[in-house]
Coordinates of C-alpha atoms and ligand atoms in Angstrom, one line a residue:
X1 CA 102.1 65.6 101.7
X2 CA 104.4 68.4 100.5
X3 CA 107.3 67.1 102.6
X4 CA 108.9 70.5 103.2
X5 CA 112.7 70.4 102.6
X6 CA 113.2 72.3 105.9
X7 CA 112.0 72.1 109.5
X8 CA 109.8 75.1 110.4
X9 CA 112.3 76.4 112.9
X10 CA 115.3 76.0 110.6
X11 CA 113.9 78.3 107.9
X12 CA 116.4 81.1 107.0
X13 CA 115.2 82.4 103.7
X14 CA 111.7 83.8 103.1
X15 CA 110.1 85.1 99.9
X16 CA 107.4 87.8 100.1
X17 CA 105.4 88.2 96.9
X18 CA 103.4 91.4 96.7
X19 CA 105.0 94.2 98.8
X20 CA 102.3 96.7 99.6
X21 CA 100.8 97.5 103.0
X22 CA 100.8 93.8 104.1
X23 CA 103.6 92.3 102.0
X24 CA 105.8 95.2 103.2
X25 CA 104.7 94.6 106.8
X26 CA 105.6 91.0 106.5
X27 CA 109.0 91.9 105.0
X28 CA 109.7 94.2 108.0
X29 CA 108.6 91.4 110.4
X30 CA 110.8 88.7 108.8
X31 CA 113.8 91.0 108.6
X32 CA 113.4 91.9 112.3
X33 CA 113.3 88.2 113.2
X34 CA 116.6 87.7 111.4
X35 CA 115.6 86.1 108.2
X36 CA 117.0 86.7 104.7
X37 CA 114.0 88.1 102.8
X38 CA 113.6 88.3 99.0
X39 CA 110.7 90.3 97.8
X40 CA 109.0 90.7 94.4
X41 CA 106.2 93.1 93.4
X42 CA 105.4 94.1 89.8
X43 CA 104.8 97.8 90.5
X44 CA 107.5 100.0 89.1
X45 CA 107.9 102.0 92.3
X46 CA 107.6 98.9 94.6
X47 CA 111.2 98.7 95.7
X48 CA 111.3 102.4 96.8
X49 CA 108.0 102.1 98.6
X50 CA 109.0 98.8 100.3
X51 CA 112.3 100.2 101.6
X52 CA 110.5 103.3 102.8
X53 CA 108.0 101.1 104.7
X54 CA 110.8 99.0 106.3
X55 CA 112.7 102.1 107.3
X56 CA 109.6 103.6 108.9
X57 CA 108.8 100.4 110.8
X58 CA 112.4 99.8 112.0
X59 CA 112.4 102.1 115.0
X60 CA 109.3 100.2 116.4
X61 CA 111.0 96.9 115.7
X62 CA 114.2 98.0 117.5
X63 CA 112.1 99.0 120.5
X64 CA 110.5 95.6 120.8
X65 CA 113.8 93.8 120.2
X66 CA 115.5 92.5 117.0
X67 CA 116.7 89.0 116.5
X68 CA 120.5 88.6 116.4
X69 CA 121.8 89.7 113.0
X70 CA 118.6 91.2 111.9
X71 CA 119.1 94.0 109.4
X72 CA 117.2 95.8 106.6
X73 CA 120.3 95.0 104.5
X74 CA 119.2 91.4 104.4
X75 CA 116.4 92.4 102.0
X76 CA 116.8 91.6 98.3
X77 CA 114.3 92.9 95.8
X78 CA 114.1 90.4 92.9
X79 CA 113.5 91.3 89.3
X80 CA 111.1 88.4 88.7
X81 CA 108.7 86.2 90.6
X82 CA 110.7 83.1 89.7
X83 CA 113.9 84.7 91.0
X84 CA 112.2 85.7 94.2
X85 CA 111.1 82.2 95.2
X86 CA 113.9 80.2 93.6
X87 CA 115.8 79.7 96.8
X88 CA 112.9 80.3 99.3
X89 CA 112.2 78.0 102.2
X90 CA 108.8 79.7 102.8
X91 CA 106.7 81.9 100.6
X92 CA 104.2 84.6 101.8
X93 CA 101.9 85.9 99.1
X94 CA 100.3 89.4 99.7
X95 CA 98.9 90.4 96.3
X96 CA 95.7 92.4 95.8
X97 CA 92.4 90.8 97.1
X98 CA 91.1 89.6 93.7
X99 CA 90.2 86.0 93.4
X100 CA 91.3 85.4 89.8
X101 CA 94.6 87.1 90.5
X102 CA 95.2 85.0 93.6
X103 CA 94.3 81.8 91.7
X104 CA 96.7 82.5 88.9
X105 CA 99.5 83.9 91.1
X106 CA 99.4 80.9 93.5
X107 CA 99.6 78.6 90.5
X108 CA 102.7 80.5 89.3
X109 CA 104.3 80.4 92.7
X110 CA 103.6 76.7 93.0
X111 CA 105.3 76.2 89.6
X112 CA 108.3 78.4 90.5
X113 CA 109.0 77.5 94.2
X114 CA 111.2 74.6 95.2
X115 CA 109.2 71.3 95.6
X116 CA 107.6 71.0 99.0
X117 CA 108.1 74.6 100.1
X118 CA 105.0 75.9 101.8
X119 CA 103.2 78.8 100.2
X120 CA 100.9 81.0 102.4
X121 CA 98.4 83.6 101.2
X122 CA 97.7 86.7 103.3
X123 CA 94.1 86.8 101.9
X124 CA 91.7 88.5 104.3
X125 CA 88.7 86.5 103.4
X126 CA 89.0 84.0 100.4
X127 CA 88.9 80.4 101.4
X128 CA 92.0 78.5 100.2
X129 CA 89.6 76.0 98.5
X130 CA 88.6 78.8 96.1
X131 CA 92.2 80.0 95.5
X132 CA 94.1 76.7 95.0
X133 CA 92.1 75.5 91.9
X134 CA 94.8 76.2 89.3
X135 CA 97.9 74.9 91.2
X136 CA 99.6 71.7 90.2
X137 CA 100.4 71.0 93.9
X138 CA 97.6 72.5 95.9
X139 CA 98.6 70.4 98.9
X140 CA 101.2 73.0 99.9
X141 CA 99.0 76.1 99.8
X142 CA 97.6 77.5 103.0
X143 CA 96.1 80.7 104.3
X144 CA 98.3 82.7 106.7
X145 CA 96.1 85.7 107.5
X146 CA 97.9 88.5 109.3
X147 CA 96.8 91.8 110.9
X148 CA 98.0 95.2 110.1
X149 CA 100.8 95.8 110.7
X150 CA 102.2 92.2 110.6
X151 CA 105.4 93.4 112.2
X152 CA 103.5 94.3 115.5
X153 CA 100.2 92.6 115.7
X154 CA 101.0 89.0 116.8
X155 CA 98.0 87.1 115.4
X156 CA 98.1 84.9 112.2
X157 CA 95.1 82.7 111.3
X158 CA 96.2 79.6 109.6
X159 CA 93.9 77.3 107.6
X160 CA 94.0 75.1 104.6
X161 CA 91.6 74.4 101.8
X162 CA 90.0 71.2 100.7
X163 CA 93.1 70.1 98.7
X164 CA 95.6 71.3 101.3
X165 CA 97.6 68.6 103.1
X166 CA 97.1 68.6 106.9
X167 CA 100.8 68.5 107.3
X168 CA 101.2 71.7 105.4
X169 CA 98.9 73.5 107.8
X170 CA 100.8 72.1 110.7
X171 CA 104.1 73.1 109.2
X172 CA 102.9 76.7 108.6
X173 CA 101.6 77.0 112.1
X174 CA 104.9 75.9 113.5
X175 CA 106.8 78.2 111.2
X176 CA 104.8 81.2 112.2
X177 CA 105.3 80.4 115.8
X178 CA 109.1 80.1 115.3
X179 CA 108.9 83.4 113.5
X180 CA 107.4 85.0 116.6
X181 CA 103.7 85.1 115.7
X182 CA 100.7 84.1 117.8
X183 CA 98.9 81.5 115.8
X184 CA 95.3 80.2 115.6
X185 CA 95.2 77.1 113.5
X186 CA 91.7 76.6 112.2
X187 CA 90.3 73.1 111.6
X188 CA 87.8 74.3 109.0
X189 CA 87.4 77.2 106.5
X190 CA 85.1 80.0 107.5
X191 CA 84.6 83.1 105.3
X192 CA 86.6 85.9 107.0
X193 CA 88.2 83.3 109.3
X194 CA 87.6 84.2 113.0
X195 CA 88.8 87.7 113.6
X196 CA 87.6 89.3 110.4
X197 CA 84.2 87.7 110.8
X198 CA 84.0 89.5 114.1
X199 CA 85.4 92.7 112.6
X200 CA 83.0 92.5 109.7
X201 CA 80.0 92.5 112.1
X202 CA 81.4 95.6 113.8
X203 CA 82.3 97.3 110.5
X204 CA 78.8 96.6 109.0
X205 CA 77.2 98.4 111.9
X206 CA 79.7 101.3 111.7
X207 CA 78.9 101.9 108.1
X208 CA 75.2 101.5 108.8
X209 CA 75.3 104.1 111.5
X210 CA 77.2 106.6 109.2
X211 CA 74.9 105.9 106.3
X212 CA 71.9 106.6 108.4
X213 CA 73.4 109.7 110.1
X214 CA 73.1 107.9 113.4
X215 CA 76.7 108.4 114.5
X216 CA 79.8 110.2 113.2
X217 CA 83.1 108.5 112.3
X218 CA 84.7 110.1 115.3
X219 CA 81.9 108.9 117.7
X220 CA 82.3 105.4 116.3
X221 CA 86.0 105.4 116.8
X222 CA 85.8 107.0 120.3
X223 CA 83.2 104.5 121.3
X224 CA 85.7 101.7 120.9
X225 CA 89.0 103.4 122.0
X226 CA 87.3 104.9 125.1
X227 CA 85.1 101.8 125.7
X228 CA 85.3 98.1 124.8
X229 CA 88.6 98.4 123.0
X230 CA 90.4 99.0 126.3
X231 CA 89.2 95.7 127.6
X232 CA 89.7 93.8 124.3
X233 CA 93.4 94.3 124.3
X234 CA 93.8 91.7 127.0
X235 CA 90.4 90.0 127.6
X236 CA 88.2 88.9 124.7
X237 CA 84.6 89.8 124.2
X238 CA 83.3 86.5 125.7
X239 CA 85.1 86.6 128.9
X240 CA 84.5 90.4 129.2
X241 CA 80.8 89.8 128.9
X242 CA 81.0 86.9 131.4
X243 CA 82.0 89.6 133.9
X244 CA 78.8 91.5 133.0
X245 CA 77.0 88.7 134.8
X246 CA 78.7 89.6 138.1
X247 CA 79.2 86.6 140.4
X248 CA 76.8 84.6 138.2
X249 CA 79.2 84.9 135.3
X250 CA 78.2 84.1 131.7
X251 CA 75.2 82.0 132.9
X252 CA 73.6 85.0 134.6
X253 CA 74.7 87.4 131.8
X254 CA 72.8 85.2 129.2
X255 CA 69.7 84.8 131.4
X256 CA 69.6 88.5 132.3
X257 CA 70.6 90.1 129.0
X258 CA 70.1 87.3 126.5
X259 CA 66.6 88.3 125.3
X260 CA 67.5 92.0 124.9
X261 CA 70.7 91.2 123.2
X262 CA 69.0 88.8 120.8
X263 CA 66.4 91.3 119.4
X264 CA 69.0 93.3 117.5
X265 CA 70.2 90.2 115.6
X266 CA 67.0 90.2 113.7
X267 CA 66.8 93.9 112.8
X268 CA 70.4 94.5 111.7
X269 CA 70.9 94.8 107.9
X270 CA 73.8 95.5 105.6
X271 CA 74.3 99.1 104.4
X272 CA 74.7 100.0 100.7
X273 CA 78.3 101.1 100.1
X274 CA 77.3 103.9 97.7
X275 CA 79.1 107.1 96.8
X276 CA 77.4 109.1 99.6
X277 CA 78.5 106.6 102.2
X278 CA 82.0 106.4 100.7
X279 CA 82.3 110.2 100.9
X280 CA 81.0 110.3 104.4
X281 CA 83.5 107.8 105.5
X282 CA 86.4 109.4 103.8
X283 CA 85.5 112.9 105.0
X284 CA 84.8 111.5 108.5
X285 CA 88.3 109.9 108.7
X286 CA 90.0 113.1 107.4
X287 CA 88.2 115.0 110.2
X288 CA 89.2 112.3 112.8
X289 CA 92.8 112.5 111.6
X290 CA 92.7 116.2 112.3
X291 CA 95.5 117.1 109.9
X292 CA 97.8 114.1 110.8
X293 CA 99.4 112.5 107.7
X294 CA 99.2 108.8 107.1
X295 CA 102.9 108.5 108.0
X296 CA 102.2 110.2 111.3
X297 CA 99.2 108.0 112.0
X298 CA 101.2 104.9 111.2
X299 CA 103.9 106.0 113.7
X300 CA 101.2 106.8 116.3
X301 CA 99.6 103.4 115.8
X302 CA 102.9 101.6 116.0
X303 CA 103.7 103.3 119.3
X304 CA 100.2 102.6 120.6
X305 CA 100.4 98.9 119.9
X306 CA 103.9 98.7 121.5
X307 CA 102.6 100.5 124.6
X308 CA 99.6 98.2 124.8
X309 CA 101.8 95.1 124.4
X310 CA 104.1 96.3 127.0
X311 CA 101.3 97.3 129.4
X312 CA 99.7 93.9 129.1
X313 CA 102.9 92.0 129.8
X314 CA 103.5 90.8 126.3
X315 CA 106.8 92.8 126.0
X316 CA 109.6 92.3 126.6
X317 CA 109.9 88.6 126.1
X318 CA 112.8 86.4 126.8
X319 CA 114.7 85.2 123.8
X320 CA 115.5 81.5 123.5
X321 CA 119.1 80.5 122.9
X322 CA 119.7 81.2 119.2
X323 CA 122.4 78.9 117.9
X324 CA 122.5 80.3 114.4
X325 CA 121.5 83.9 115.2
X326 CA 118.4 83.4 113.1
X327 CA 114.9 82.2 113.3
X328 CA 115.6 80.0 116.3
X329 CA 115.9 83.3 118.1
X330 CA 112.2 83.7 118.8
X331 CA 110.3 86.9 118.7
X332 CA 110.2 89.3 121.6
X333 CA 106.5 89.5 121.1
X334 CA 103.4 87.6 120.5
X335 CA 103.9 83.9 121.2
X336 CA 103.6 83.7 124.9
X337 CA 101.4 80.8 125.6
Ligands
LIG401 N1 95.5 96.0 104.3 C1 95.2 95.2 105.3 O1 94.9 95.7 106.4 C2 95.2 93.7 105.2 C3 95.3 93.0 104.0 N2 95.4 91.7 103.9 C4 95.5 91.0 102.7 O2 96.8 91.2 102.2 C5 96.8 91.2 100.7 C6 97.5 92.4 100.2 O3 96.7 93.5 100.6 P1 97.4 95.0 100.8 O4 98.8 94.8 101.2 O5 96.5 95.7 101.7 O6 97.3 95.6 99.4 P2 98.2 96.7 98.7 O7 97.4 97.2 97.5 O8 98.8 97.6 99.7 O9 99.4 95.8 98.1 C7 99.3 94.9 97.1 C8 100.6 94.8 96.3 O10 100.5 93.7 95.4 C9 101.2 94.1 94.2 N3 100.7 93.3 93.1 C10 99.8 93.6 92.1 N4 99.7 92.6 91.3 C11 100.5 91.6 91.8 C12 100.8 90.3 91.3 N5 100.3 89.8 90.2 N6 101.7 89.6 92.0 C13 102.3 90.1 93.1 N7 102.0 91.3 93.6 C14 101.2 92.1 92.9 C15 100.9 95.6 94.1 O11 101.8 96.3 93.2 C16 100.9 96.1 95.5 O12 102.2 96.5 95.9 C17 95.4 91.0 100.3 O13 95.1 89.6 100.1 C18 94.6 91.5 101.6 O14 93.3 90.9 101.7 C19 95.4 90.9 105.1 C20 95.3 91.5 106.3 C21 95.2 92.9 106.5
LIG402 C1 90.7 95.6 106.2 N1 91.0 94.1 106.3 C2 89.7 93.4 106.2 C3 91.8 93.8 105.1 C4 91.7 93.9 107.6 C5 92.2 92.5 107.8 O1 92.1 91.6 107.1 C6 92.9 92.3 109.2 C7 93.2 93.5 110.0 O2 94.4 94.0 109.8 O3 92.4 94.0 110.7

């Protein structure tokens, strides 16, 4: 077992490797929770982009409550990967979703990080078994799959690969909880984990409807935000459908609607993501954005998530007594169980 040199709730220094949309979001989250964060990203403009992302996220983070001592000033951008992880007590990898790159990067991180320190990948779909093949100590490599933006959406799915030590998965789950996340620890690897597997089914149908001219991008988005999405923020799809069975609950729902719900399973096919569909999706999203910039949409999304968290009783949350003004001060969101 990679005996981590640090208890999950005593971590103070986190390294984030890859600082784009998700790596930057992780940086913002860890800073807001009071950690010292060291980031590394090979892109020449990475530091500027990262600091811009953190600055844009900070007002939302102030709204939901910062840990004592939290500050963007506690971010250091390292010149090399080795420097970034040299002193880390936890490493979050968020490099591009390319299997070969992940394999080699995780091996480099394993070689450079202090012995025993847990290294998590943000991958949105690769099983850790396929990514840990080149590492000398694959036992300490786990998946920690976040949701965009990681500084507001509580969920992290944690799962190991065939060579991951069970204790590493357990340590990572405890660490994310201490860092204010809501954790699902998976016993076994599933492509897409749980939430993306569900999202993939929805996404396939959305693309299919656009490809076939059956619905516009706006209609698809409205159908969720004005419909099931309102329920899903606080009650999942299974319990929601149990209520479709009235007093008979899920049993009646399945007896009543089961046969009619089953027939589509056999007729649904994957669409071809060709240039025509790509253009239709890009144009449809531009139209749905209605002239709003990405920065405006990010601010709108962040406020929307905060409003939903607050409306559903997940904000504000009591802080626990922080003795060191750091990670022991739990998040104001996400881990109410
Ligand atoms: N964008 C999303 O909504 C989500 C993405 N993810 C996962 O997060 C990871 C990162 O995705 P994004 O942030 O969206 O991509 P991105 O393209 O925004 O950022 C990737 C960053 O990695 C950097 N990079 C390139 N080569 C690198 C290397 N060898 N080592 C370290 N960094 C390197 C790039 O310069 C870039 O800044 C992927 O594994 C993705 O599947 C997970 C959940 C949601
Ligand atoms: C688009 N994506 C598949 C990378 C999204 C995710 O992995 C999770 C999310 O943020 O919905």
